[in-house]
Amino acid sequence: MQTLSTQETQAILHEMTVNFNHGGRKITVPPPIFVAMNAEIISYTKGKSITVSFPVTEDQTNPMGMMQGGVIAAAFDNAFGPLSYLVAKRPTTTIDMNIQYIRGVAVGQKVIVTASVEAKGFSTIHMVGEMRTEKEKLLATATTNLLILKIPGGAGE
């Protein structure tokens, strides 16, 4: 499996954005929320997995001062989404996502989400993910199923 650098992966995602935007459609890969969460692609292994880091900030917290569950879900979605586009080479949409919260996520740390493709069919992709601290302590896990949309315009079309 070929592992690409952050710059190589970003270039592919940028090209996808350009290719998907025709016929009045606007698709941005990665999405604006990826940028708003200060996400950074660490690595992408072609057709298999992506690793993305996220800083945990004060504005992402719940009443107990820990990363809010919905923001944890958004971090997983911000790894699953770009990976699904890279694997399907066309837009996808989430069918479902299940998250298991294992321990609290403190402000000031950076979390690392690794998403991996477990199975890809003609119209769906099944993925699993893990969120860990920089010291590799497991914080949460997730699974998702995504629908590959029949919108033309992906790379290789």
PDB file of N, CA and C in Angstrom, residues 17-103:
ATOM      1  N   THR A  17     -12.401  18.433  -5.534  1.00  0.00           N
ATOM      2  CA  THR A  17     -13.304  19.574  -5.392  1.00  0.00           C
ATOM      3  C   THR A  17     -13.536  20.228  -6.747  1.00  0.00           C
ATOM      4  N   VAL A  18     -12.468  20.446  -7.499  1.00  0.00           N
ATOM      5  CA  VAL A  18     -12.581  21.055  -8.828  1.00  0.00           C
ATOM      6  C   VAL A  18     -13.414  20.163  -9.744  1.00  0.00           C
ATOM      7  N   ASN A  19     -13.146  18.854  -9.743  1.00  0.00           N
ATOM      8  CA  ASN A  19     -13.853  17.930 -10.629  1.00  0.00           C
ATOM      9  C   ASN A  19     -15.324  17.764 -10.272  1.00  0.00           C
ATOM     10  N   PHE A  20     -15.670  17.841  -8.997  1.00  0.00           N
ATOM     11  CA  PHE A  20     -17.053  17.647  -8.572  1.00  0.00           C
ATOM     12  C   PHE A  20     -17.922  18.876  -8.816  1.00  0.00           C
ATOM     13  N   ASN A  21     -17.321  20.041  -8.990  1.00  0.00           N
ATOM     14  CA  ASN A  21     -18.081  21.282  -9.098  1.00  0.00           C
ATOM     15  C   ASN A  21     -18.362  21.649 -10.542  1.00  0.00           C
ATOM     16  N   HIS A  22     -19.456  21.104 -11.030  1.00  0.00           N
ATOM     17  CA  HIS A  22     -19.948  21.478 -12.352  1.00  0.00           C
ATOM     18  C   HIS A  22     -21.459  21.281 -12.348  1.00  0.00           C
ATOM     19  N   GLY A  23     -22.139  21.878 -13.289  1.00  0.00           N
ATOM     20  CA  GLY A  23     -23.590  21.764 -13.346  1.00  0.00           C
ATOM     21  C   GLY A  23     -24.290  22.435 -12.185  1.00  0.00           C
ATOM     22  N   GLY A  24     -23.703  23.502 -11.641  1.00  0.00           N
ATOM     23  CA  GLY A  24     -24.342  24.238 -10.555  1.00  0.00           C
ATOM     24  C   GLY A  24     -24.172  23.605  -9.184  1.00  0.00           C
ATOM     25  N   ARG A  25     -23.433  22.523  -9.097  1.00  0.00           N
ATOM     26  CA  ARG A  25     -23.218  21.819  -7.840  1.00  0.00           C
ATOM     27  C   ARG A  25     -21.972  22.378  -7.160  1.00  0.00           C
ATOM     28  N   LYS A  26     -22.003  22.524  -5.832  1.00  0.00           N
ATOM     29  CA  LYS A  26     -20.818  22.963  -5.083  1.00  0.00           C
ATOM     30  C   LYS A  26     -20.504  21.927  -4.019  1.00  0.00           C
ATOM     31  N   ILE A  27     -19.396  21.242  -4.213  1.00  0.00           N
ATOM     32  CA  ILE A  27     -18.929  20.239  -3.258  1.00  0.00           C
ATOM     33  C   ILE A  27     -17.505  20.618  -2.880  1.00  0.00           C
ATOM     34  N   THR A  28     -17.240  20.721  -1.575  1.00  0.00           N
ATOM     35  CA  THR A  28     -15.918  21.099  -1.092  1.00  0.00           C
ATOM     36  C   THR A  28     -15.327  19.945  -0.294  1.00  0.00           C
ATOM     37  N   VAL A  29     -14.161  19.466  -0.729  1.00  0.00           N
ATOM     38  CA  VAL A  29     -13.481  18.353  -0.060  1.00  0.00           C
ATOM     39  C   VAL A  29     -12.076  18.797   0.309  1.00  0.00           C
ATOM     40  N   PRO A  30     -11.665  18.755   1.570  1.00  0.00           N
ATOM     41  CA  PRO A  30     -12.508  18.472   2.725  1.00  0.00           C
ATOM     42  C   PRO A  30     -13.476  19.636   2.984  1.00  0.00           C
ATOM     43  N   PRO A  31     -14.522  19.393   3.778  1.00  0.00           N
ATOM     44  CA  PRO A  31     -15.552  20.407   3.991  1.00  0.00           C
ATOM     45  C   PRO A  31     -15.083  21.552   4.894  1.00  0.00           C
ATOM     46  N   PRO A  32     -15.819  22.655   4.884  1.00  0.00           N
ATOM     47  CA  PRO A  32     -15.449  23.805   5.727  1.00  0.00           C
ATOM     48  C   PRO A  32     -15.297  23.456   7.213  1.00  0.00           C
ATOM     49  N   ILE A  33     -16.083  22.520   7.730  1.00  0.00           N
ATOM     50  CA  ILE A  33     -15.969  22.161   9.148  1.00  0.00           C
ATOM     51  C   ILE A  33     -14.613  21.521   9.441  1.00  0.00           C
ATOM     52  N   PHE A  34     -14.022  20.846   8.460  1.00  0.00           N
ATOM     53  CA  PHE A  34     -12.686  20.263   8.598  1.00  0.00           C
ATOM     54  C   PHE A  34     -11.686  21.383   8.890  1.00  0.00           C
ATOM     55  N   VAL A  35     -11.804  22.463   8.129  1.00  0.00           N
ATOM     56  CA  VAL A  35     -10.924  23.623   8.299  1.00  0.00           C
ATOM     57  C   VAL A  35     -11.219  24.314   9.637  1.00  0.00           C
ATOM     58  N   ALA A  36     -12.511  24.469   9.966  1.00  0.00           N
ATOM     59  CA  ALA A  36     -12.901  25.146  11.202  1.00  0.00           C
ATOM     60  C   ALA A  36     -12.399  24.412  12.442  1.00  0.00           C
ATOM     61  N   MET A  37     -12.273  23.082  12.347  1.00  0.00           N
ATOM     62  CA  MET A  37     -11.776  22.293  13.482  1.00  0.00           C
ATOM     63  C   MET A  37     -10.255  22.211  13.494  1.00  0.00           C
ATOM     64  N   ASN A  38      -9.596  22.967  12.612  1.00  0.00           N
ATOM     65  CA  ASN A  38      -8.132  22.961  12.507  1.00  0.00           C
ATOM     66  C   ASN A  38      -7.566  21.560  12.304  1.00  0.00           C
ATOM     67  N   ALA A  39      -8.292  20.768  11.513  1.00  0.00           N
ATOM     68  CA  ALA A  39      -7.873  19.398  11.236  1.00  0.00           C
ATOM     69  C   ALA A  39      -6.643  19.399  10.336  1.00  0.00           C
ATOM     70  N   GLU A  40      -5.834  18.365  10.506  1.00  0.00           N
ATOM     71  CA  GLU A  40      -4.643  18.218   9.668  1.00  0.00           C
ATOM     72  C   GLU A  40      -4.489  16.758   9.287  1.00  0.00           C
ATOM     73  N   ILE A  41      -4.418  16.492   7.998  1.00  0.00           N
ATOM     74  CA  ILE A  41      -4.185  15.130   7.539  1.00  0.00           C
ATOM     75  C   ILE A  41      -2.734  14.778   7.826  1.00  0.00           C
ATOM     76  N   ILE A  42      -2.535  13.711   8.571  1.00  0.00           N
ATOM     77  CA  ILE A  42      -1.189  13.259   8.903  1.00  0.00           C
ATOM     78  C   ILE A  42      -0.698  12.289   7.838  1.00  0.00           C
ATOM     79  N   SER A  43      -1.575  11.359   7.442  1.00  0.00           N
ATOM     80  CA  SER A  43      -1.186  10.405   6.404  1.00  0.00           C
ATOM     81  C   SER A  43      -2.421   9.801   5.748  1.00  0.00           C
ATOM     82  N   TYR A  44      -2.219   9.302   4.553  1.00  0.00           N
ATOM     83  CA  TYR A  44      -3.261   8.599   3.799  1.00  0.00           C
ATOM     84  C   TYR A  44      -2.610   7.403   3.125  1.00  0.00           C
ATOM     85  N   THR A  45      -3.112   6.222   3.409  1.00  0.00           N
ATOM     86  CA  THR A  45      -2.661   5.013   2.735  1.00  0.00           C
ATOM     87  C   THR A  45      -3.707   4.690   1.690  1.00  0.00           C
ATOM     88  N   LYS A  46      -3.305   4.756   0.426  1.00  0.00           N
ATOM     89  CA  LYS A  46      -4.234   4.634  -0.707  1.00  0.00           C
ATOM     90  C   LYS A  46      -5.195   3.459  -0.556  1.00  0.00           C
ATOM     91  N   GLY A  47      -6.485   3.810  -0.632  1.00  0.00           N
ATOM     92  CA  GLY A  47      -7.536   2.812  -0.608  1.00  0.00           C
ATOM     93  C   GLY A  47      -7.779   2.142   0.727  1.00  0.00           C
ATOM     94  N   LYS A  48      -7.033   2.531   1.766  1.00  0.00           N
ATOM     95  CA  LYS A  48      -7.125   1.811   3.039  1.00  0.00           C
ATOM     96  C   LYS A  48      -7.455   2.683   4.249  1.00  0.00           C
ATOM     97  N   SER A  49      -6.642   3.733   4.504  1.00  0.00           N
ATOM     98  CA  SER A  49      -6.842   4.470   5.752  1.00  0.00           C
ATOM     99  C   SER A  49      -6.350   5.912   5.644  1.00  0.00           C
ATOM    100  N   ILE A  50      -6.851   6.718   6.578  1.00  0.00           N
ATOM    101  CA  ILE A  50      -6.412   8.105   6.700  1.00  0.00           C
ATOM    102  C   ILE A  50      -6.253   8.397   8.190  1.00  0.00           C
ATOM    103  N   THR A  51      -5.268   9.223   8.515  1.00  0.00           N
ATOM    104  CA  THR A  51      -5.054   9.648   9.893  1.00  0.00           C
ATOM    105  C   THR A  51      -5.095  11.171   9.920  1.00  0.00           C
ATOM    106  N   VAL A  52      -5.938  11.704  10.814  1.00  0.00           N
ATOM    107  CA  VAL A  52      -6.179  13.143  10.904  1.00  0.00           C
ATOM    108  C   VAL A  52      -6.029  13.573  12.362  1.00  0.00           C
ATOM    109  N   SER A  53      -5.361  14.712  12.587  1.00  0.00           N
ATOM    110  CA  SER A  53      -5.226  15.235  13.954  1.00  0.00           C
ATOM    111  C   SER A  53      -6.134  16.446  14.146  1.00  0.00           C
ATOM    112  N   PHE A  54      -6.577  16.623  15.382  1.00  0.00           N
ATOM    113  CA  PHE A  54      -7.462  17.724  15.765  1.00  0.00           C
ATOM    114  C   PHE A  54      -7.015  18.276  17.111  1.00  0.00           C
ATOM    115  N   PRO A  55      -6.770  19.590  17.216  1.00  0.00           N
ATOM    116  CA  PRO A  55      -6.515  20.169  18.535  1.00  0.00           C
ATOM    117  C   PRO A  55      -7.837  20.283  19.302  1.00  0.00           C
ATOM    118  N   VAL A  56      -7.810  20.018  20.588  1.00  0.00           N
ATOM    119  CA  VAL A  56      -9.010  20.131  21.418  1.00  0.00           C
ATOM    120  C   VAL A  56      -8.995  21.514  22.060  1.00  0.00           C
ATOM    121  N   THR A  57     -10.001  22.322  21.725  1.00  0.00           N
ATOM    122  CA  THR A  57     -10.045  23.706  22.188  1.00  0.00           C
ATOM    123  C   THR A  57     -11.215  23.942  23.148  1.00  0.00           C
ATOM    124  N   GLU A  58     -11.102  25.005  23.899  1.00  0.00           N
ATOM    125  CA  GLU A  58     -12.100  25.373  24.912  1.00  0.00           C
ATOM    126  C   GLU A  58     -13.513  25.479  24.327  1.00  0.00           C
ATOM    127  N   ASP A  59     -13.637  25.991  23.111  1.00  0.00           N
ATOM    128  CA  ASP A  59     -14.967  26.187  22.514  1.00  0.00           C
ATOM    129  C   ASP A  59     -15.624  24.879  22.064  1.00  0.00           C
ATOM    130  N   GLN A  60     -14.944  23.748  22.240  1.00  0.00           N
ATOM    131  CA  GLN A  60     -15.490  22.437  21.867  1.00  0.00           C
ATOM    132  C   GLN A  60     -15.978  21.643  23.076  1.00  0.00           C
ATOM    133  N   THR A  61     -16.030  22.290  24.248  1.00  0.00           N
ATOM    134  CA  THR A  61     -16.272  21.541  25.479  1.00  0.00           C
ATOM    135  C   THR A  61     -17.740  21.466  25.895  1.00  0.00           C
ATOM    136  N   ASN A  62     -18.003  20.438  26.706  1.00  0.00           N
ATOM    137  CA  ASN A  62     -19.308  20.269  27.335  1.00  0.00           C
ATOM    138  C   ASN A  62     -19.275  20.972  28.697  1.00  0.00           C
ATOM    139  N   PRO A  63     -20.356  20.915  29.492  1.00  0.00           N
ATOM    140  CA  PRO A  63     -20.363  21.600  30.785  1.00  0.00           C
ATOM    141  C   PRO A  63     -19.270  21.138  31.757  1.00  0.00           C
ATOM    142  N   MET A  64     -18.712  19.940  31.545  1.00  0.00           N
ATOM    143  CA  MET A  64     -17.663  19.430  32.437  1.00  0.00           C
ATOM    144  C   MET A  64     -16.265  19.801  31.942  1.00  0.00           C
ATOM    145  N   GLY A  65     -16.197  20.578  30.860  1.00  0.00           N
ATOM    146  CA  GLY A  65     -14.907  21.027  30.361  1.00  0.00           C
ATOM    147  C   GLY A  65     -14.165  20.017  29.502  1.00  0.00           C
ATOM    148  N   MET A  66     -14.858  18.976  29.073  1.00  0.00           N
ATOM    149  CA  MET A  66     -14.262  17.956  28.205  1.00  0.00           C
ATOM    150  C   MET A  66     -14.814  18.132  26.789  1.00  0.00           C
ATOM    151  N   MET A  67     -14.125  17.567  25.792  1.00  0.00           N
ATOM    152  CA  MET A  67     -14.583  17.645  24.404  1.00  0.00           C
ATOM    153  C   MET A  67     -15.997  17.063  24.320  1.00  0.00           C
ATOM    154  N   GLN A  68     -16.917  17.857  23.781  1.00  0.00           N
ATOM    155  CA  GLN A  68     -18.322  17.482  23.698  1.00  0.00           C
ATOM    156  C   GLN A  68     -18.504  16.306  22.741  1.00  0.00           C
ATOM    157  N   GLY A  69     -19.426  15.402  23.049  1.00  0.00           N
ATOM    158  CA  GLY A  69     -19.639  14.198  22.243  1.00  0.00           C
ATOM    159  C   GLY A  69     -19.925  14.468  20.780  1.00  0.00           C
ATOM    160  N   GLY A  70     -20.676  15.527  20.503  1.00  0.00           N
ATOM    161  CA  GLY A  70     -20.972  15.870  19.112  1.00  0.00           C
ATOM    162  C   GLY A  70     -19.737  16.322  18.356  1.00  0.00           C
ATOM    163  N   VAL A  71     -18.798  16.951  19.053  1.00  0.00           N
ATOM    164  CA  VAL A  71     -17.546  17.377  18.419  1.00  0.00           C
ATOM    165  C   VAL A  71     -16.664  16.157  18.164  1.00  0.00           C
ATOM    166  N   ILE A  72     -16.705  15.189  19.081  1.00  0.00           N
ATOM    167  CA  ILE A  72     -15.993  13.930  18.849  1.00  0.00           C
ATOM    168  C   ILE A  72     -16.562  13.260  17.602  1.00  0.00           C
ATOM    169  N   ALA A  73     -17.885  13.240  17.488  1.00  0.00           N
ATOM    170  CA  ALA A  73     -18.529  12.672  16.299  1.00  0.00           C
ATOM    171  C   ALA A  73     -18.098  13.420  15.041  1.00  0.00           C
ATOM    172  N   ALA A  74     -18.012  14.751  15.136  1.00  0.00           N
ATOM    173  CA  ALA A  74     -17.578  15.552  13.981  1.00  0.00           C
ATOM    174  C   ALA A  74     -16.141  15.214  13.590  1.00  0.00           C
ATOM    175  N   ALA A  75     -15.284  14.962  14.580  1.00  0.00           N
ATOM    176  CA  ALA A  75     -13.900  14.578  14.275  1.00  0.00           C
ATOM    177  C   ALA A  75     -13.879  13.262  13.506  1.00  0.00           C
ATOM    178  N   PHE A  76     -14.658  12.280  13.954  1.00  0.00           N
ATOM    179  CA  PHE A  76     -14.731  11.018  13.208  1.00  0.00           C
ATOM    180  C   PHE A  76     -15.264  11.266  11.795  1.00  0.00           C
ATOM    181  N   ASP A  77     -16.317  12.059  11.691  1.00  0.00           N
ATOM    182  CA  ASP A  77     -16.913  12.346  10.380  1.00  0.00           C
ATOM    183  C   ASP A  77     -15.912  13.051   9.466  1.00  0.00           C
ATOM    184  N   ASN A  78     -15.052  13.875  10.055  1.00  0.00           N
ATOM    185  CA  ASN A  78     -14.038  14.597   9.282  1.00  0.00           C
ATOM    186  C   ASN A  78     -12.858  13.707   8.883  1.00  0.00           C
ATOM    187  N   ALA A  79     -12.813  12.500   9.357  1.00  0.00           N
ATOM    188  CA  ALA A  79     -11.846  11.505   8.869  1.00  0.00           C
ATOM    189  C   ALA A  79     -12.543  10.548   7.898  1.00  0.00           C
ATOM    190  N   PHE A  80     -13.736  10.062   8.278  1.00  0.00           N
ATOM    191  CA  PHE A  80     -14.476   9.150   7.408  1.00  0.00           C
ATOM    192  C   PHE A  80     -14.819   9.794   6.067  1.00  0.00           C
ATOM    193  N   GLY A  81     -15.253  11.058   6.090  1.00  0.00           N
ATOM    194  CA  GLY A  81     -15.684  11.732   4.859  1.00  0.00           C
ATOM    195  C   GLY A  81     -14.595  11.837   3.806  1.00  0.00           C
ATOM    196  N   PRO A  82     -13.467  12.485   4.116  1.00  0.00           N
ATOM    197  CA  PRO A  82     -12.404  12.566   3.111  1.00  0.00           C
ATOM    198  C   PRO A  82     -11.913  11.195   2.646  1.00  0.00           C
ATOM    199  N   LEU A  83     -11.822  10.224   3.572  1.00  0.00           N
ATOM    200  CA  LEU A  83     -11.390   8.888   3.164  1.00  0.00           C
ATOM    201  C   LEU A  83     -12.388   8.277   2.189  1.00  0.00           C
ATOM    202  N   SER A  84     -13.673   8.453   2.447  1.00  0.00           N
ATOM    203  CA  SER A  84     -14.677   7.873   1.550  1.00  0.00           C
ATOM    204  C   SER A  84     -14.588   8.478   0.150  1.00  0.00           C
ATOM    205  N   TYR A  85     -14.345   9.777   0.057  1.00  0.00           N
ATOM    206  CA  TYR A  85     -14.196  10.426  -1.251  1.00  0.00           C
ATOM    207  C   TYR A  85     -12.952   9.912  -1.963  1.00  0.00           C
ATOM    208  N   LEU A  86     -11.858   9.742  -1.214  1.00  0.00           N
ATOM    209  CA  LEU A  86     -10.615   9.251  -1.813  1.00  0.00           C
ATOM    210  C   LEU A  86     -10.763   7.819  -2.321  1.00  0.00           C
ATOM    211  N   VAL A  87     -11.530   7.002  -1.608  1.00  0.00           N
ATOM    212  CA  VAL A  87     -11.708   5.593  -1.981  1.00  0.00           C
ATOM    213  C   VAL A  87     -12.742   5.442  -3.095  1.00  0.00           C
ATOM    214  N   ALA A  88     -13.869   6.140  -2.981  1.00  0.00           N
ATOM    215  CA  ALA A  88     -14.953   6.003  -3.967  1.00  0.00           C
ATOM    216  C   ALA A  88     -14.691   6.818  -5.232  1.00  0.00           C
ATOM    217  N   LYS A  89     -13.890   7.869  -5.112  1.00  0.00           N
ATOM    218  CA  LYS A  89     -13.627   8.805  -6.211  1.00  0.00           C
ATOM    219  C   LYS A  89     -14.913   9.464  -6.715  1.00  0.00           C
ATOM    220  N   ARG A  90     -15.837   9.612  -5.827  1.00  0.00           N
ATOM    221  CA  ARG A  90     -17.095  10.321  -6.069  1.00  0.00           C
ATOM    222  C   ARG A  90     -17.702  10.682  -4.720  1.00  0.00           C
ATOM    223  N   PRO A  91     -18.678  11.565  -4.701  1.00  0.00           N
ATOM    224  CA  PRO A  91     -19.291  11.963  -3.432  1.00  0.00           C
ATOM    225  C   PRO A  91     -19.958  10.785  -2.715  1.00  0.00           C
ATOM    226  N   THR A  92     -19.984  10.875  -1.391  1.00  0.00           N
ATOM    227  CA  THR A  92     -20.650   9.886  -0.549  1.00  0.00           C
ATOM    228  C   THR A  92     -21.486  10.622   0.485  1.00  0.00           C
ATOM    229  N   THR A  93     -22.359   9.890   1.131  1.00  0.00           N
ATOM    230  CA  THR A  93     -23.111  10.449   2.244  1.00  0.00           C
ATOM    231  C   THR A  93     -23.219   9.387   3.333  1.00  0.00           C
ATOM    232  N   THR A  94     -23.237   9.824   4.577  1.00  0.00           N
ATOM    233  CA  THR A  94     -23.293   8.903   5.711  1.00  0.00           C
ATOM    234  C   THR A  94     -24.672   8.269   5.828  1.00  0.00           C
ATOM    235  N   ILE A  95     -24.698   6.946   5.944  1.00  0.00           N
ATOM    236  CA  ILE A  95     -25.940   6.218   6.214  1.00  0.00           C
ATOM    237  C   ILE A  95     -26.146   6.156   7.724  1.00  0.00           C
ATOM    238  N   ASP A  96     -25.095   5.782   8.446  1.00  0.00           N
ATOM    239  CA  ASP A  96     -25.147   5.730   9.908  1.00  0.00           C
ATOM    240  C   ASP A  96     -23.733   5.851  10.467  1.00  0.00           C
ATOM    241  N   MET A  97     -23.657   6.223  11.725  1.00  0.00           N
ATOM    242  CA  MET A  97     -22.374   6.287  12.416  1.00  0.00           C
ATOM    243  C   MET A  97     -22.638   5.967  13.885  1.00  0.00           C
ATOM    244  N   ASN A  98     -21.866   5.033  14.414  1.00  0.00           N
ATOM    245  CA  ASN A  98     -22.006   4.628  15.810  1.00  0.00           C
ATOM    246  C   ASN A  98     -20.691   4.917  16.526  1.00  0.00           C
ATOM    247  N   ILE A  99     -20.793   5.574  17.685  1.00  0.00           N
ATOM    248  CA  ILE A  99     -19.598   5.982  18.423  1.00  0.00           C
ATOM    249  C   ILE A  99     -19.643   5.375  19.821  1.00  0.00           C
ATOM    250  N   GLN A 100     -18.492   4.896  20.255  1.00  0.00           N
ATOM    251  CA  GLN A 100     -18.333   4.383  21.602  1.00  0.00           C
ATOM    252  C   GLN A 100     -17.349   5.329  22.308  1.00  0.00           C
ATOM    253  N   TYR A 101     -17.850   6.044  23.321  1.00  0.00           N
ATOM    254  CA  TYR A 101     -17.028   6.979  24.078  1.00  0.00           C
ATOM    255  C   TYR A 101     -16.363   6.206  25.218  1.00  0.00           C
ATOM    256  N   ILE A 102     -15.039   6.190  25.236  1.00  0.00           N
ATOM    257  CA  ILE A 102     -14.318   5.369  26.197  1.00  0.00           C
ATOM    258  C   ILE A 102     -13.819   6.178  27.391  1.00  0.00           C
ATOM    259  N   ARG A 103     -13.256   7.356  27.135  1.00  0.00           N
ATOM    260  CA  ARG A 103     -12.813   8.221  28.235  1.00  0.00           C
ATOM    261  C   ARG A 103     -12.931   9.674  27.792  1.00  0.00           C
TER     262      ARG A 103
END
